[in-house]
Every structure is written in C-alpha cells, then in structure tokens.
CSV table of C-alpha atoms in Angstrom, one decimal:
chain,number,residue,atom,x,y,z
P,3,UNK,CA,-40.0,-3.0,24.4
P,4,UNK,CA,-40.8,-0.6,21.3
P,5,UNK,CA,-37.5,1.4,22.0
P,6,UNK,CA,-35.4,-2.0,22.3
P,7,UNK,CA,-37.0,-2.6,18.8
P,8,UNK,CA,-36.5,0.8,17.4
P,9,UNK,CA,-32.7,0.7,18.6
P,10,UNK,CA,-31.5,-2.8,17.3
P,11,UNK,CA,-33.0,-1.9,14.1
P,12,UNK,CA,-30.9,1.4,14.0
P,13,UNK,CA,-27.9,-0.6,15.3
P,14,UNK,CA,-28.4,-2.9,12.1
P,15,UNK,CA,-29.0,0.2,10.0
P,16,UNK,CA,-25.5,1.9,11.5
P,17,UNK,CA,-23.4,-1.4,11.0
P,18,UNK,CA,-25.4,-2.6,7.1
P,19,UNK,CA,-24.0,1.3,6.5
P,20,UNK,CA,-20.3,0.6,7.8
P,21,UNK,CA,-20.0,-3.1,6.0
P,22,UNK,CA,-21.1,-1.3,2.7
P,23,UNK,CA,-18.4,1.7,3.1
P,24,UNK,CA,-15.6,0.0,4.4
P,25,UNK,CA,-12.9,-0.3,2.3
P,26,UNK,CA,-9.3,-1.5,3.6
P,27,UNK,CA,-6.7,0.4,1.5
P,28,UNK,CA,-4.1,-1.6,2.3
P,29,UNK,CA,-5.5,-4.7,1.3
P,30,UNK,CA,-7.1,-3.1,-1.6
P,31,UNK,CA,-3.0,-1.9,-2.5
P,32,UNK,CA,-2.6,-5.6,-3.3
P,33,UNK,CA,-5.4,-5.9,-5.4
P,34,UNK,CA,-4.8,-2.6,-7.5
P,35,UNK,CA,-2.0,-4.8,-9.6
P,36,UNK,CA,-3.8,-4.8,-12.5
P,37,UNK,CA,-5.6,-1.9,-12.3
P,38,UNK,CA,-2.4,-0.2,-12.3
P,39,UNK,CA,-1.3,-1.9,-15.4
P,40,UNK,CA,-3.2,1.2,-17.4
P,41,UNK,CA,-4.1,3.4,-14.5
P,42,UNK,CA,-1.1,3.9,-12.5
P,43,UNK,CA,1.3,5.0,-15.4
P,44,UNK,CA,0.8,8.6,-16.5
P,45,UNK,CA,-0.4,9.2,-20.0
P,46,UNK,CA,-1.4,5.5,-20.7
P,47,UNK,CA,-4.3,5.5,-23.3
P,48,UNK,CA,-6.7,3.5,-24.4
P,49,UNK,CA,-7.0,2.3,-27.7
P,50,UNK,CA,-10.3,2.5,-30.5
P,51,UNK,CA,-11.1,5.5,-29.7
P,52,UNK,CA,-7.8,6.9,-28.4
P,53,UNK,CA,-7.8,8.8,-24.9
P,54,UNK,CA,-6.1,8.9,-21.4
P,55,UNK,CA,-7.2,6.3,-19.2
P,56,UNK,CA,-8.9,8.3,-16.7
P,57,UNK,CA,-7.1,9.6,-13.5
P,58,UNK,CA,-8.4,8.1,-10.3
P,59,UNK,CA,-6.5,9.0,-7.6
P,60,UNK,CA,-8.2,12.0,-5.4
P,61,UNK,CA,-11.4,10.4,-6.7
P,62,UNK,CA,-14.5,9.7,-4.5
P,63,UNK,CA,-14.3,6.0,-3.4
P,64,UNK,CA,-18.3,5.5,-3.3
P,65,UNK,CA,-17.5,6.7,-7.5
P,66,UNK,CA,-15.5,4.5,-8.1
P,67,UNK,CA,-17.0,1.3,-6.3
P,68,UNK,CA,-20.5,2.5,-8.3
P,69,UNK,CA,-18.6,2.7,-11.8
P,70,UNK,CA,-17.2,-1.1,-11.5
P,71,UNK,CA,-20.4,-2.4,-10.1
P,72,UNK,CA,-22.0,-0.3,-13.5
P,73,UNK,CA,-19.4,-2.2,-15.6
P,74,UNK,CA,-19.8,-5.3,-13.7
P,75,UNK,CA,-23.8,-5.5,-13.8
P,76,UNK,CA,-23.5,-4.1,-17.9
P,77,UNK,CA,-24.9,-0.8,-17.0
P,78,UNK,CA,-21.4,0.5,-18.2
P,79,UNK,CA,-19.6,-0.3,-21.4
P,80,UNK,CA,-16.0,-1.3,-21.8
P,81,UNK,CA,-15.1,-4.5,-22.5
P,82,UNK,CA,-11.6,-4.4,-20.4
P,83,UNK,CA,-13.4,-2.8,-17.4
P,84,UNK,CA,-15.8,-5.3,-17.7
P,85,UNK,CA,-13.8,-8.0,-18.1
P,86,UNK,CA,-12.0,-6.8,-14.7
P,87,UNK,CA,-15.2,-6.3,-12.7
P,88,UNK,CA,-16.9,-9.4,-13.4
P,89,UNK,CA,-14.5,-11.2,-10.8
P,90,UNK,CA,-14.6,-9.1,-8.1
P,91,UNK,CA,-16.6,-8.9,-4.7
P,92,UNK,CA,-18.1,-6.3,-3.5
P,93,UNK,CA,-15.6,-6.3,-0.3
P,94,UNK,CA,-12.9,-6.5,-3.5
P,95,UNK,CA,-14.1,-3.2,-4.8
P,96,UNK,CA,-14.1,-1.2,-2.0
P,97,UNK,CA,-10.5,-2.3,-1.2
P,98,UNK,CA,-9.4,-0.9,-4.4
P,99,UNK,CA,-11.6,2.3,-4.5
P,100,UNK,CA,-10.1,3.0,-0.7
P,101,UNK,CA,-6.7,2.6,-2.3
P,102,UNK,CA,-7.1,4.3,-5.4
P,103,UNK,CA,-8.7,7.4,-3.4
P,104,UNK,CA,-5.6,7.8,-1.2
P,105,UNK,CA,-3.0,6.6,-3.3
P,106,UNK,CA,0.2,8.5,-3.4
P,107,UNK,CA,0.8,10.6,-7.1
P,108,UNK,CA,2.8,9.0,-9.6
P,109,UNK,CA,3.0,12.8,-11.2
P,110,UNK,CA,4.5,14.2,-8.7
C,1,UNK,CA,4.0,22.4,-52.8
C,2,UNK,CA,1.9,19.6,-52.3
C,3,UNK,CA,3.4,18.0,-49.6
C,4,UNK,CA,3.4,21.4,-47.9
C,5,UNK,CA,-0.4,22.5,-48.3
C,6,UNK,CA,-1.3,18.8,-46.6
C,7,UNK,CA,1.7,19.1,-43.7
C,8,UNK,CA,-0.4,22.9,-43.1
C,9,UNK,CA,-3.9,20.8,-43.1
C,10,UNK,CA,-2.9,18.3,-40.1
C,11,UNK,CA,-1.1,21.0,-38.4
C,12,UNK,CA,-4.2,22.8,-38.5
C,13,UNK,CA,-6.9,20.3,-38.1
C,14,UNK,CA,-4.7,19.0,-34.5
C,15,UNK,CA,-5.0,22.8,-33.6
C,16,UNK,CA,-8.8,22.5,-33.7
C,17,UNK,CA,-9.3,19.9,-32.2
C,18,UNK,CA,-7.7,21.2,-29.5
C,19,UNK,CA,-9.1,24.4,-29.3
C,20,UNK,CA,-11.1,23.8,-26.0
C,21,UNK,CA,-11.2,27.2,-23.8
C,22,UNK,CA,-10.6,27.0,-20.4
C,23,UNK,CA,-12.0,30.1,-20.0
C,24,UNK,CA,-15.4,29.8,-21.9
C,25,UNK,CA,-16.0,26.4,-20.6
C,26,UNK,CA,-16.0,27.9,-16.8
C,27,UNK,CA,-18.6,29.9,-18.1
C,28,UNK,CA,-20.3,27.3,-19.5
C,29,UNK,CA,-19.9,25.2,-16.2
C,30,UNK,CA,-22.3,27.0,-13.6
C,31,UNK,CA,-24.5,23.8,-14.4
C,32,UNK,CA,-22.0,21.1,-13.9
C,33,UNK,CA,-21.2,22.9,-10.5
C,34,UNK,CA,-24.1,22.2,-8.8
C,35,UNK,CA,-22.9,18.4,-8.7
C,36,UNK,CA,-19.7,18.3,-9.5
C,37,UNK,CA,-18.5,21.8,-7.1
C,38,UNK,CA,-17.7,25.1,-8.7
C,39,UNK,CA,-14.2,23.8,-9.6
C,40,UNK,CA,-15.1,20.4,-10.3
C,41,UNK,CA,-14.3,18.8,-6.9
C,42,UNK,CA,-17.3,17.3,-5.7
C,43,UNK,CA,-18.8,17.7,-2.3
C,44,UNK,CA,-20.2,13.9,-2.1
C,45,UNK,CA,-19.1,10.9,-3.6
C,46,UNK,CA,-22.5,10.2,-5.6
C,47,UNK,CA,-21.3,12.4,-8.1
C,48,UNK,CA,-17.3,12.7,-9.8
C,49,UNK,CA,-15.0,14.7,-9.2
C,50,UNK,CA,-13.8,15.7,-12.1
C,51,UNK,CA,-11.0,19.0,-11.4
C,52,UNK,CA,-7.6,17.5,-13.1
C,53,UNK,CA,-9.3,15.0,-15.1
C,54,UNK,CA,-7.7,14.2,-18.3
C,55,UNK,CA,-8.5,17.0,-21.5
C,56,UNK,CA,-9.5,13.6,-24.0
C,57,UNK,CA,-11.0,11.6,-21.4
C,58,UNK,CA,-14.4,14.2,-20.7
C,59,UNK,CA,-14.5,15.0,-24.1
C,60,UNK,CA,-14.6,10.9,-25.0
C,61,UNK,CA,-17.3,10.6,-21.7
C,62,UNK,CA,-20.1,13.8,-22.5
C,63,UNK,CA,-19.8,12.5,-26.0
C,64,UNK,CA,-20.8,8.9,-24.9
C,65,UNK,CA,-23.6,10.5,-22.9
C,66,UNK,CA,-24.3,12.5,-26.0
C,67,UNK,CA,-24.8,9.4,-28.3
C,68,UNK,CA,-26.5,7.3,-25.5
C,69,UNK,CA,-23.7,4.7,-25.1
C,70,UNK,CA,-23.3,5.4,-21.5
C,71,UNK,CA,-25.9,5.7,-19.9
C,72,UNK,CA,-27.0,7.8,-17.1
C,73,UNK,CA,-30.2,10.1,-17.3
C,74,UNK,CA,-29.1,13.2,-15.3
C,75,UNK,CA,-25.9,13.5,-17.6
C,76,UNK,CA,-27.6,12.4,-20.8
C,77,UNK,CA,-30.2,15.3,-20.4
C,78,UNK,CA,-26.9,17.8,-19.7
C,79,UNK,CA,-25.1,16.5,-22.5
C,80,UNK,CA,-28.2,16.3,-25.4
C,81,UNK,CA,-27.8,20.3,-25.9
C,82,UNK,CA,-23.5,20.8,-25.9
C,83,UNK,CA,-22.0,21.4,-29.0
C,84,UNK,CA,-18.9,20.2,-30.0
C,85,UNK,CA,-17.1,23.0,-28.7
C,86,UNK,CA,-19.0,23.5,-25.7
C,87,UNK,CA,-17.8,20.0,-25.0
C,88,UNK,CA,-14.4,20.9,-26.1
C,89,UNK,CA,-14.3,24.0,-23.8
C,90,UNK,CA,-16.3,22.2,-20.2
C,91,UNK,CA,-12.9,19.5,-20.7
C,92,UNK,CA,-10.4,22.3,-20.9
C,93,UNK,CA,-12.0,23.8,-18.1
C,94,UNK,CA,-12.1,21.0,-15.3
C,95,UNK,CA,-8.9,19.1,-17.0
C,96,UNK,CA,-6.8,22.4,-15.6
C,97,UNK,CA,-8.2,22.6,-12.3
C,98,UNK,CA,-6.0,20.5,-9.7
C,99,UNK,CA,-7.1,17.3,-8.1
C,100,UNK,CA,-7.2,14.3,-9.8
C,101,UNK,CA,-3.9,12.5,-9.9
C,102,UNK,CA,-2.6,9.3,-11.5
C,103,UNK,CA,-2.1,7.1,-8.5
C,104,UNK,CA,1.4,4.9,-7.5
C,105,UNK,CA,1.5,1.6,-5.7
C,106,UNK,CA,4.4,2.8,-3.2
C,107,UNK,CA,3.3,2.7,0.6
C-alpha cells in the first residue's frame, strides 16, 4: 500500500514535469507571427536605446519560456515584450520557445 | 578645417565604441563559463546561451544588470565590478562564437 502511494505520486511528479516542458513547435510556428515581426528579420533593432533585437534561435527553450514569464509577471522590463506576454498561456509559451529553439536560420 | 576636425571626432568616437576585444574578453570570461559553457553555449537551459549573440545586445543587457534595471542577483553581482571595456570586450567575445541564429518561419 505504501509503494502504491510512493509510485502514483512519482507518476504525478513524471507527468506535472512533462505538461510543464512540452512545447509543440509546430503549433508554436503559428504563434511566432509576431514575434517574428522584430525577431525573425536579421539586424532589426530596437529603438531608445538602439541595439539588435536579440537572436533566439539555438536558444534554450526553458530560457526563453522563463524570460516571457519574467516580462509577463514585471520581473523583466520592456514595454513591447511585456505588452506581448501579458496574453499568452503558459501552453502559448512553450509553443513558441519549442519553435524558436529549432527554428530554421534566416542567416543562412 | 572645421568640418574636417569634427568628421575625424565621430569617426573616432564610433571606433571606440567599438573597440571590444574578442580576445581579452575570453580572458575575462573563465567566470561567465561556469554557467554559460566555455564558449558561451550553455549546458542547461536555466542559464543562456549566449555564443553568436548580438555584439550591442550583451553590452545593452550587463549594462542593465549593472544599473539594476534588470534584475537578476547572480548576474547583478557579476556585472557590479565590469568596466566599460570589460563589458565591451565579454560581448566581442561570445558575439563571435557560433550558435545563436536569427530564426525563419519556413517549415
């Protein structure tokens, strides 16, 4: 009876783990629109203070998912990011961080 | 004469601004690699990677950590004792390493 406990609580830790990590690319592909819009063509900069929109492609998905919930809870400052991640889900972010990861290069 | 003195100050002033040193900054980036991997791809996803990164882009984000505008401890206590150029020279470093890409939205 103690192991029955010990292993549904491990099957709940294994599948809270998956829900939180599984992004679907492809679906996040369709939801990238406006993140490309600054991050998908090469160069772009932001404006006051001038710089290069970061690059995100190759970039850990868990980063990125924990930079828009940052901007989203106010722990990170930008007003467009904000703006952006106040509207999506949790499942919305890690559709765009799987796609961003594994995009193809635009530099290429 | 004029003209040409102040054409010779912008040229000069863009020049260093510029003048981060790949070189010196890999020096200065035996810190940084514990997190961020000795060529600035990271092992784990808790932490950036930061190898192809855009030049203007780490020197705009250590100086935000520098000032306290964004906020993250580990980084703000790495960033409190860079200079200018040390911060100019750690972005020439990882911003010539190769991984980070701007991405496309082909299939």
């Amino acid at each position: 009876m103690k192991y029955r406990v010990y292993a549904s609580a491990l099957v709940a830790l294994l599948s809270s783990v998956a829900a939180s990590a599984a992004g679907d690319a492809a679906v996040g592909r369709t939801k990238a629109d406006t993140c490309m819009g600054c991050h998908g063509i090469v160069g772009y900069a932001n404006a006051y203070p001038t710089y290069r929109v970061p690059r995100l492609g190759g970039q850990h998905p868990e980063y990125i998912v924990a930079a828009l919930k940052a901007y989203k809870a106010g722990a990170r400052t930008h007003p467009t990011m904000q703006a952006q991640a106040a509207s999506m889900s949790d499942q919305d972010m890690a559709d765009i961080a799987a796609f961003l990861s594994q995009a193809q290069s635009a530099e290429k | 004469m004029r003209k040409f003195v102040f054409l010779i100050m912008i040229a000069t002033a863009g020049a260093s601004w510029a003048g981060g040193n790949p070189a010196a900054g890999e020096q200065k980036a035996a810190t940084c690699a514990a997190c961020h991997g000795p060529s600035g791809v990271s092992a784990s996803g808790a932490f950036p990677t930061l190898a192809g990164q855009h030049e203007d882009y780490l020197v705009v984000a250590l100086e935000q950590y520098q000032a306290g505008s964004r906020k993250n401890p580990v980084m703000a206590a790495q960033a409190v004792n860079l200079s200018e150029q040390d911060i100019a020279d750690l972005a020439a470093y990882f911003s010539k390493q190769k991984h980070l890409y701007t991405p496309k939205l082909a299939r």
